[in-house]
Tab-separated table of C-alpha atoms in Angstrom:
chain	number	residue	atom	x	y	z
A	30	MET	CA	0.000	0.000	0.000
A	31	SER	CA	1.314	3.406	-0.900
A	32	ALA	CA	1.295	6.492	1.287
A	33	ALA	CA	-1.270	7.965	-1.117
A	34	ASP	CA	-3.755	5.273	-0.023
A	35	ALA	CA	-3.570	6.265	3.666
A	36	PRO	CA	-5.890	9.306	3.463
A	37	THR	CA	-8.469	7.180	1.645
A	38	MET	CA	-8.431	4.627	4.464
A	39	ALA	CA	-8.607	7.364	7.089
A	40	ASP	CA	-11.488	8.985	5.220
A	41	GLU	CA	-13.228	5.620	4.960
A	42	PHE	CA	-12.966	5.083	8.714
A	43	GLN	CA	-14.205	8.625	9.426
A	44	THR	CA	-17.160	7.959	7.132
A	45	PHE	CA	-17.808	4.733	9.020
A	46	LEU	CA	-17.739	6.519	12.394
A	47	ALA	CA	-20.173	9.169	11.183
A	48	LEU	CA	-22.479	6.462	9.884
A	49	MET	CA	-22.319	4.671	13.239
A	50	GLY	CA	-23.515	7.838	14.936
A	51	ARG	CA	-26.355	8.063	12.452
A	52	LEU	CA	-27.207	4.372	12.900
A	53	ASN	CA	-27.340	4.804	16.686
A	54	TYR	CA	-29.535	7.882	16.376
A	55	THR	CA	-31.852	6.176	13.885
A	56	TRP	CA	-32.074	3.057	16.044
A	57	THR	CA	-32.777	4.969	19.265
A	58	ASN	CA	-35.453	7.042	17.554
A	59	THR	CA	-37.106	3.878	16.214
A	60	GLU	CA	-36.704	1.851	19.402
A	61	SER	CA	-38.556	4.543	21.355
A	62	LEU	CA	-41.616	3.760	19.230
A	63	LEU	CA	-41.919	0.533	21.200
A	64	ILE	CA	-43.548	2.734	23.850
A	65	HIS	CA	-46.575	3.128	21.574
A	66	MET	CA	-46.529	-0.580	20.777
A	67	ILE	CA	-46.523	-1.459	24.487
A	68	ALA	CA	-49.348	1.008	25.159
A	69	GLY	CA	-51.499	-0.377	22.365
A	70	LEU	CA	-50.882	-4.067	23.016
A	71	ALA	CA	-51.141	-3.840	26.814
A	72	GLY	CA	-54.065	-1.419	26.769
A	73	VAL	CA	-52.320	1.137	28.962
A	74	THR	CA	-51.635	4.848	28.657
A	75	LYS	CA	-48.529	6.147	26.951
A	76	GLU	CA	-47.290	7.293	30.364
A	77	VAL	CA	-47.554	3.771	31.812
A	78	ALA	CA	-45.947	2.319	28.677
A	79	THR	CA	-43.073	4.794	29.034
A	80	VAL	CA	-42.422	3.646	32.599
A	81	ILE	CA	-42.442	0.013	31.450
A	82	PHE	CA	-40.131	0.839	28.517
A	83	LEU	CA	-37.658	2.699	30.738
A	84	THR	CA	-37.710	-0.038	33.377
A	85	LEU	CA	-36.504	-2.591	30.827
A	86	ASN	CA	-32.853	-1.782	30.329
A	87	THR	CA	-32.059	-3.489	27.008
A	88	SER	CA	-33.449	-3.251	23.519
A	89	ARG	CA	-33.765	-7.008	23.459
A	90	ALA	CA	-35.941	-7.015	26.607
A	91	ARG	CA	-38.188	-4.313	25.156
A	92	ILE	CA	-38.663	-6.176	21.889
A	93	ASP	CA	-39.254	-9.437	23.791
A	94	LEU	CA	-41.992	-7.753	25.814
A	95	VAL	CA	-43.725	-6.467	22.682
A	96	GLU	CA	-43.503	-9.897	21.049
A	97	ARG	CA	-44.914	-11.597	24.138
A	98	LEU	CA	-47.774	-9.121	24.348
A	99	ALA	CA	-48.528	-9.774	20.682
A	100	LYS	CA	-48.583	-13.538	21.284
A	101	LEU	CA	-51.216	-13.370	23.998
A	102	ASP	CA	-54.426	-15.221	23.141
A	103	ALA	CA	-56.359	-11.970	23.489
A	104	GLN	CA	-54.611	-10.514	20.416
A	105	LYS	CA	-56.120	-11.024	16.971
A	106	PRO	CA	-53.995	-13.215	14.654
A	107	ASP	CA	-53.589	-10.484	12.020
A	108	LEU	CA	-52.387	-8.014	14.666
A	109	ARG	CA	-49.999	-10.630	16.057
A	110	GLU	CA	-48.480	-11.315	12.646
A	111	GLU	CA	-48.090	-7.639	11.842
A	112	VAL	CA	-46.368	-6.917	15.175
A	113	LEU	CA	-44.061	-9.923	14.820
A	114	SER	CA	-43.127	-8.852	11.305
A	115	LEU	CA	-42.214	-5.381	12.572
A	116	THR	CA	-40.167	-6.764	15.467
A	117	ARG	CA	-38.324	-9.185	13.147
A	118	ASN	CA	-37.161	-6.139	11.207
A	119	MET	CA	-36.106	-4.478	14.454
A	120	HIS	CA	-34.010	-7.529	15.373
A	121	LYS	CA	-32.119	-7.267	12.073
A	122	THR	CA	-31.172	-3.654	12.733
A	123	LEU	CA	-30.334	-4.357	16.358
A	124	LYS	CA	-27.957	-7.156	15.380
A	125	LEU	CA	-25.800	-4.893	13.223
A	126	LYS	CA	-25.952	-2.000	15.682
A	127	ASN	CA	-24.828	-4.276	18.500
A	128	LYS	CA	-22.021	-5.727	16.406
A	129	TYR	CA	-20.399	-2.328	16.109
A	130	ASN	CA	-21.295	-0.998	19.544
A	131	HIS	CA	-19.976	-4.037	21.401
A	132	CYS	CA	-16.654	-4.585	19.716
A	133	ILE	CA	-13.101	-3.374	19.936
A	134	TYR	CA	-11.660	-1.479	16.983
A	135	SER	CA	-8.146	-2.355	15.950
A	136	PHE	CA	-5.664	-0.911	13.499
A	137	ASP	CA	-2.337	-1.981	12.076
A	138	ASN	CA	0.965	-0.590	13.411
A	139	GLU	CA	0.551	2.526	11.294
A	140	GLY	CA	-2.971	3.273	12.521
A	141	ARG	CA	-4.604	2.086	9.317
A	142	ASN	CA	-6.597	-0.936	8.170
A	143	ALA	CA	-9.368	-0.632	10.710
A	144	SER	CA	-11.129	-3.793	11.764
A	145	THR	CA	-13.482	-4.934	14.467
A	146	ILE	CA	-12.889	-7.596	17.069
A	147	LEU	CA	-16.139	-8.983	18.426
A	148	MET	CA	-16.364	-9.142	22.198
A	149	ARG	CA	-18.465	-12.287	22.303
A	150	ILE	CA	-17.593	-15.799	23.413
A	151	SER	CA	-18.850	-18.646	21.288
A	152	ASP	CA	-19.096	-21.889	23.261
A	153	GLN	CA	-18.219	-24.944	21.181
A	154	LYS	CA	-18.455	-28.563	22.283
A	155	HIS	CA	-14.865	-28.792	23.556
A	156	LYS	CA	-13.544	-25.231	23.275
A	157	ILE	CA	-14.472	-21.595	23.192
A	158	GLU	CA	-13.919	-19.118	20.409
A	159	TYR	CA	-13.670	-15.363	20.712
A	160	GLY	CA	-12.141	-12.353	19.073
A	161	LYS	CA	-13.580	-12.798	15.579
A	162	SER	CA	-12.130	-10.020	13.470
A	163	SER	CA	-13.536	-8.408	10.347
A	164	PRO	CA	-12.303	-5.450	8.309
A	165	ILE	CA	-14.080	-2.139	8.084
A	166	ASN	CA	-14.227	-1.635	4.370
A	167	ALA	CA	-16.488	-0.303	1.628
A	168	ARG	CA	-18.711	-3.393	1.917
A	169	GLU	CA	-19.311	-2.777	5.633
A	170	ILE	CA	-19.949	0.917	5.040
A	171	THR	CA	-22.556	-0.009	2.429
A	172	LEU	CA	-24.156	-2.445	4.883
A	173	VAL	CA	-24.407	0.264	7.557
A	174	ARG	CA	-25.927	2.695	5.046
A	175	GLU	CA	-28.476	0.086	3.978
A	176	THR	CA	-29.325	-0.653	7.605
A	177	ILE	CA	-29.879	3.036	8.322
A	178	GLN	CA	-32.249	3.214	5.336
A	179	LYS	CA	-34.106	0.075	6.461
A	180	THR	CA	-34.435	1.486	9.972
A	181	GLN	CA	-35.858	4.732	8.624
A	182	THR	CA	-38.346	2.733	6.538
A	183	LEU	CA	-39.241	0.662	9.607
A	184	ASN	CA	-39.812	3.871	11.581
A	185	LYS	CA	-42.314	5.055	8.956
A	186	SER	CA	-43.980	1.628	8.931
A	187	LEU	CA	-44.396	1.754	12.698
A	188	TRP	CA	-46.047	5.175	12.543
A	189	GLU	CA	-48.409	3.924	9.836
A	190	PHE	CA	-49.170	0.844	11.961
A	191	PHE	CA	-50.031	3.025	14.972
A	192	LYS	CA	-52.314	5.165	12.833
A	193	GLN	CA	-54.122	2.165	11.298
A	194	ARG	CA	-54.467	0.313	14.590
A	195	LYS	CA	-55.350	3.456	16.546
A	196	PHE	CA	-52.554	2.867	19.070
A	197	PRO	CA	-51.832	5.669	21.558
A	198	VAL	CA	-49.459	8.240	20.158
């Protein structure tokens, strides 16, 4: 690699970091819509749903609650399927967001060639694996951009769902 390539790599990593900020903002904005989902499915006020939402301290727990509320016998099958479809899309976004928020970033000796090292242990039958590394490259940047777009689309879908189902907003 030539010295002329270094600014491109630095620019690519700066682009990636800016996109991560945007992904986190987009996710947080969309995750907060679970408050309306909780209110509508549980038949409580938005204020009560907010307390429930804030009491659960992980995105996963909040999505699990919404899915469990949707699976109650009292819910109509079409409502259940629509909610579960929306939460499946949330899981996809959450997976990528968590990958980049719960990793270590590493660089070569010259501070280039950024990559991630996942901070997750994978239990195998007779051993453990950890520290899976993957490069931050144009492909990953494209994936983050696509995920941001999908999250924005999901956000709009949720608002339309609330309007159609007359959920508290």
